Every structure is written in C-alpha cells, then in structure tokens.
Coordinates of C-alpha atoms and ligand atoms in Angstrom, one line a residue:
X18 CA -7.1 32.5 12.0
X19 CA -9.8 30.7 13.9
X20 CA -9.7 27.1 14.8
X21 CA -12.2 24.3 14.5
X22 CA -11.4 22.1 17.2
X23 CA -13.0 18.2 17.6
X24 CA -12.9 15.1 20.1
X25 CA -12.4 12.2 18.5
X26 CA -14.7 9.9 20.4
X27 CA -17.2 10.0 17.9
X28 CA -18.6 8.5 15.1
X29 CA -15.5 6.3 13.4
X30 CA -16.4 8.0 10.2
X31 CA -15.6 11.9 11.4
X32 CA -12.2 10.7 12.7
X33 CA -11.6 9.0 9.2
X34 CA -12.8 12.2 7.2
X35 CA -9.5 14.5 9.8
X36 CA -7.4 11.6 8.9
X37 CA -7.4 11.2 5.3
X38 CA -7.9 15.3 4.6
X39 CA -5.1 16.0 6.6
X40 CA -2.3 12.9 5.8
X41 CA -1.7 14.1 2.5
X42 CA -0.4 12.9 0.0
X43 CA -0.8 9.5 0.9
X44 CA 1.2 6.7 -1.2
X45 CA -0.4 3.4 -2.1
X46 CA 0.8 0.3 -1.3
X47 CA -1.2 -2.4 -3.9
X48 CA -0.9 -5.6 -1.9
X49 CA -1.4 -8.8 -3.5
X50 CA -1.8 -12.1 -1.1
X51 CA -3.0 -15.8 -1.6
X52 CA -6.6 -16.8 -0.6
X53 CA -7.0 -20.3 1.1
X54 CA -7.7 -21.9 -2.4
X55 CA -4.4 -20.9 -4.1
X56 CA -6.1 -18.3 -5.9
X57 CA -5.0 -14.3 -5.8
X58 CA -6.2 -11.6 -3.7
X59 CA -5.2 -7.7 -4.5
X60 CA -5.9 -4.8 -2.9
X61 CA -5.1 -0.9 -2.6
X62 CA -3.9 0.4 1.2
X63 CA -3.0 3.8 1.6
X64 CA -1.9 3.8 4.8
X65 CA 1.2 2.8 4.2
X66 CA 5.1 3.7 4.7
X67 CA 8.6 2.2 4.7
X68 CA 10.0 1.8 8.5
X69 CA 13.2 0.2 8.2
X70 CA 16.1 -0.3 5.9
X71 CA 17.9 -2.8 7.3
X72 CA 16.4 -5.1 7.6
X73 CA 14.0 -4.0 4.7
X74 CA 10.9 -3.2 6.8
X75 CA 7.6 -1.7 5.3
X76 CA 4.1 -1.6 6.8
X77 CA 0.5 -0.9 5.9
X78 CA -2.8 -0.7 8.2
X79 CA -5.9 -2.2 7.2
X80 CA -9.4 -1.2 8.7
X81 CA -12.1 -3.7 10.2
X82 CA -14.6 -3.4 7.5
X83 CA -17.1 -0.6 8.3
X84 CA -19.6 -2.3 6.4
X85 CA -19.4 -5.7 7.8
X86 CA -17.1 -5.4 11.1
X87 CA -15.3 -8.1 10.0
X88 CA -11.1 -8.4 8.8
X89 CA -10.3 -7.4 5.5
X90 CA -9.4 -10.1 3.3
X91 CA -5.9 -8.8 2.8
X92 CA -5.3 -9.2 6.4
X93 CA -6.9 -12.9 7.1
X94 CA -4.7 -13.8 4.2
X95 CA -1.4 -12.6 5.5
X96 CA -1.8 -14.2 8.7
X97 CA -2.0 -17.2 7.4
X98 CA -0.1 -17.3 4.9
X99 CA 2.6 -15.2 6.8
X100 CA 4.0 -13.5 3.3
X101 CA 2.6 -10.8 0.7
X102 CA 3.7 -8.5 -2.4
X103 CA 3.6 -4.6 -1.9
X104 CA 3.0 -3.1 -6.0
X105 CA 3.9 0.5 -6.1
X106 CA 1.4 2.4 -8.3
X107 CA 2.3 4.3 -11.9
X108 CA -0.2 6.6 -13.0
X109 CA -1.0 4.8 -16.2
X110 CA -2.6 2.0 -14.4
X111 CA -4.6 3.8 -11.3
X112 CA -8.4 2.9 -13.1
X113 CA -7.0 -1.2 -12.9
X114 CA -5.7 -0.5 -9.4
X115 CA -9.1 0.9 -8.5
X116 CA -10.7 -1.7 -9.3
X117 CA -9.3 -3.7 -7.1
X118 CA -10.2 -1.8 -4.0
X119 CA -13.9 -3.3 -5.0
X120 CA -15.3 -5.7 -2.2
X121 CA -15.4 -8.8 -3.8
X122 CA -16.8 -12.2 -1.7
X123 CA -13.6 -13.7 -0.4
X124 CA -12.0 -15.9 -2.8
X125 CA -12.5 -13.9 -6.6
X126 CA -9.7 -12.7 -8.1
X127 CA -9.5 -9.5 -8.2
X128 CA -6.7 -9.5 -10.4
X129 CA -9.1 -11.2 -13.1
X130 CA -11.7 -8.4 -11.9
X131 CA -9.5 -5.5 -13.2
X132 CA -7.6 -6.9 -15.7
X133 CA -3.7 -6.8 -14.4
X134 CA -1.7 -9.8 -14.9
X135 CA -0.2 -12.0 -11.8
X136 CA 3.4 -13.4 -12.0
X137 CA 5.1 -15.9 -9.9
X138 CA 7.3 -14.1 -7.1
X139 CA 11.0 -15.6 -6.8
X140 CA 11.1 -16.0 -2.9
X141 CA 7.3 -16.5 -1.9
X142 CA 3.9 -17.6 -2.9
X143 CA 2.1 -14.7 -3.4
X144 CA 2.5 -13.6 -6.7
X145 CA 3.6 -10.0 -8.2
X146 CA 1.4 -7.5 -10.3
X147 CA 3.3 -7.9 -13.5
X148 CA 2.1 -4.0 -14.3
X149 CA 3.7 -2.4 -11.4
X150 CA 7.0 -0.8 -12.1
X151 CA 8.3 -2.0 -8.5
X152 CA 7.4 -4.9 -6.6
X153 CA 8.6 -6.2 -3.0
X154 CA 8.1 -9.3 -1.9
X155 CA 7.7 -9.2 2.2
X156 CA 7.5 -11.9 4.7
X157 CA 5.1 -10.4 7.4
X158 CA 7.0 -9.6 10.7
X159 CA 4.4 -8.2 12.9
X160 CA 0.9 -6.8 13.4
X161 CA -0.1 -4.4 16.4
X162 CA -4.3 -4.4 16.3
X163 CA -6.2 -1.4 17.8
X164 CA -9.9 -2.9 18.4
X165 CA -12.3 -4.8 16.5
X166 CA -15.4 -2.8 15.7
X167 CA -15.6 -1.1 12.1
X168 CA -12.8 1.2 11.7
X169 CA -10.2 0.0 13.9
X170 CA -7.3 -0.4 12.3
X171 CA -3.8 -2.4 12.7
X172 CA -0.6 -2.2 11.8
X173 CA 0.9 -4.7 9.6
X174 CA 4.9 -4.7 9.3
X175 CA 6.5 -6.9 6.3
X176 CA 10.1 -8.1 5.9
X177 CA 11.2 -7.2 2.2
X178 CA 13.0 -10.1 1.0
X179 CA 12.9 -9.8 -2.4
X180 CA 12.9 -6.0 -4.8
X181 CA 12.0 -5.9 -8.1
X182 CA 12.5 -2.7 -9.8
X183 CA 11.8 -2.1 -13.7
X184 CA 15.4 -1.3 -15.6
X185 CA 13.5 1.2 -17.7
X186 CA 12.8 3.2 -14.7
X187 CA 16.4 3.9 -12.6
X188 CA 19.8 5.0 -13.8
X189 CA 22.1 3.6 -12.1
X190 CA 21.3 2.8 -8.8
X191 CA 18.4 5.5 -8.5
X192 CA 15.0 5.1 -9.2
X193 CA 13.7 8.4 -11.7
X194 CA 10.0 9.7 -10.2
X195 CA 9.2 11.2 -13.1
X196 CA 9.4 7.4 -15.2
X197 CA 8.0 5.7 -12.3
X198 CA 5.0 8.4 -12.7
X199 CA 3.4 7.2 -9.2
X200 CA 0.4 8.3 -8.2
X201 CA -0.8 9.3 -4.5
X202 CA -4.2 9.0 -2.8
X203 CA -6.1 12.2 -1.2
X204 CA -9.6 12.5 -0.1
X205 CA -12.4 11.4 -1.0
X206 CA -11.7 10.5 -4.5
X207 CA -9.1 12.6 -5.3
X208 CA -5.5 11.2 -6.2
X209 CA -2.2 13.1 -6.8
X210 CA 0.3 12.7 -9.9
X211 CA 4.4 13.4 -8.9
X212 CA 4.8 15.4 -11.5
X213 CA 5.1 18.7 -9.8
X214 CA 8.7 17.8 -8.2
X215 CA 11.2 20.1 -6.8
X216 CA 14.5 20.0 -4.8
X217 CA 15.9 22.2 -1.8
X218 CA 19.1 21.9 -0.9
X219 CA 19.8 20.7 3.1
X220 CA 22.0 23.8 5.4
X221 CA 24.1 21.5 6.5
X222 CA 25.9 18.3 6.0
X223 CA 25.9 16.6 9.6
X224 CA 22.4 17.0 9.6
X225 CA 22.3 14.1 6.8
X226 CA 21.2 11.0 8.0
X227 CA 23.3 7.8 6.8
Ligands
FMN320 C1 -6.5 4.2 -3.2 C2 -7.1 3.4 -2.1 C3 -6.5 3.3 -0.9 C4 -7.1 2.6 0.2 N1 -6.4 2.6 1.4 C5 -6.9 1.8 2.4 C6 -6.3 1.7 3.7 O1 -5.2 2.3 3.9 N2 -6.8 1.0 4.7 C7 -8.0 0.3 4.4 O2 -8.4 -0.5 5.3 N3 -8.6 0.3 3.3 C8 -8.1 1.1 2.2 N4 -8.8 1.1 1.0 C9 -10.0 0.2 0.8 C10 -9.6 -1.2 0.5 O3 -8.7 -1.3 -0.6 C11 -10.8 -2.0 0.3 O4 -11.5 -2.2 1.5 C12 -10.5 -3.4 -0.3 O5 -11.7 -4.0 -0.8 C13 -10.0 -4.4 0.7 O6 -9.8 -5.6 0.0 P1 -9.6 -7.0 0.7 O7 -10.8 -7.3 1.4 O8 -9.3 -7.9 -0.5 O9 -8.4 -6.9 1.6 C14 -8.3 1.9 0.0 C15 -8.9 2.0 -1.3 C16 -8.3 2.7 -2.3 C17 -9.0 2.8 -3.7

C-alpha cells in the first residue's frame, strides 16, 4: 500500500477536506441558542461528542467563519447568554435540519426558515426543537479557542442539566437506535442512516468500564 503523506500548514481548507473524510461517521449536535433580541438561533455542528457523565458534560466546536472570519452566531450567543439546547437528529427530519446550517444575518430565525417548531426548555432560556426525539438542555462550562482567522476552531463544553428523551423511543431505561433513526454527517454532502447496526461481544468482563 503506498501512502499519501501531507503537512498541514496549508491552506485551512486542505486540512478541513483530511478532517471531515477521515472522522467518520460524525454525529450532529443541532444547537439551538437565543440571539440578543429574544429571538431563536439553530444550527447543525458536527464536531461534536459527549465527554463526561457525571457531571453530564457534552461539547461541540464551531469554526471562525471561512467566509467572513468572524464568530459563528452559535458561539457569540452562548457566551453571552452562557446556556444552549443540543437536538439530536432522526432521519426523518435531516432536509429541516439542513436548513438551518444556512447563513442567515444574525438575528432571523432559523427555526422559522426551516419550518421546526421551538418550545420552551424547563431549566433555561433557550428553547428546544420540539422535532427532535432528544433534547439536552446545557449550561456552557468552558470554551478553549485555537486562533481567529477562518477555520480556527474552539471547543465549547456544556453542562447537561436538563434530558429530554421521547417515551416512544426507549424501553425501559434504554434508548432503541433503530426508533431514534439518527442520522450522521460524512463528507462533503453525504450523511449516514444507523440502520446497518451490529453487536460484538467484549473478551472480557474487567475490561468493562463502569
Ligand atoms: C450537518 C452539518 C454539520 C456541520 N458541522 C459544523 C461544525 O462542526 N462546525 C462548524 O463550524 N460548522 C458546521 N456546520 C456549518 C454550520 O452549521 C453553519 O456555518 C451555520 O450557518 C452556523 O450557524 P450560526 O452562525 O447560526 O451559528 C455544519 C453544517 C451541517 C449542515
């Protein structure tokens, strides 16, 4: 086999291309925020991943815009509103979701824009994508940033203070994939379904993590 080997001092974009061809899949966090006005902000991030359990720690890491070089708006609103909702993505609802990866100016709705419906989250202001099967409702913890010029990205921790899970989706205390149906991003356009699952057993017992 031979091997294509690259620096990654280059153009942001060539780095971005390894990244999101290689991480794969990825799953979505969809997060909804408040703008300054009161009005609500949504957006897809894919760089994303639960890093604690106790306390109930998830993150997600927004880019500085390539376009403009400037924060995204998901970002400006968390840090000053200090709170946000993470949506987890079913399959029948990915063209909505899409839509609200569009750029809108700061301050339109995008859930207006794609047509899902906000509802008022029990623990903070940011409200909840009443489409999403699961919903967590996160006080932000921490942010590490790695630069400012388009591209850079940060890392943005959450505290999960509130879960929401759909009843129709879990038996008993265990949350079924194949009714959650979630869907995962890949590159360039391409996005996976969870329908393909299968289980291996671990070799040993101690080496289970509790
Ligand atoms: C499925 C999907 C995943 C995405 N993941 C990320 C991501 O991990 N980081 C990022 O900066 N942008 C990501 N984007 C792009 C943002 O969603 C897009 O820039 C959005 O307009 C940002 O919205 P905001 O300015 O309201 O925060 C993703 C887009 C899609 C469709």
């Amino acid at each position: 086999m031979s091997m294509k080997s690259f620096n990654t001092d280059g153009a942001f974009a060539d780095n971005y291309k390894m990244l999101i061809g290689s991480i794969l899949p990825r799953p979505i966090a969809v997060v909804s925020t408040l703008n300054e006005d009161g009005t609500n902000n949504v957006a897809p991030f894919s760089f994303f991943t639960a890093v604690s359990a106790s306390p109930m720690i998830i993150a997600f890491c927004p880019m500085i815009k390539s376009s403009t070089g400037t924060l995204k708006d998901t970002p400006r609103n968390i840090f000053r509103e200090k709170e946000f909702v993470i949506n987890i993505v079913s399959e029948s609802i990915i063209n909505q979701i899409n839509l609200t990866a569009t750029e809108l100016p700061y301050g339109q709705d995008e859930f207006a824009y794609s047509g899902l419906t906000p509802i008022d989250s029990e623990k903070i202001k940011a409200r909840r994508i009443k489409e999403c099967l699961i919903q967590f409702e996160c006080i932000y913890r921490d942010h590490i940033s790695y630069g400012d010029t388009p591209g850079s990205g940060m890392i943005i921790t959450g505290e999960v203070v509130k879960v929401h899970i759909a009843e129709e989706i879990m038996e008993g205390t265990r949350i079924i994939t194949q009714k959650l149906n979630p869907v995962g991003r890949g590159v360039g356009n391409d996005f996976f379904r969870c329908n393909d699952v299968f289980e291996l057993e671990r070799l040993q017992k101690s080496q289970i993590q509790k």
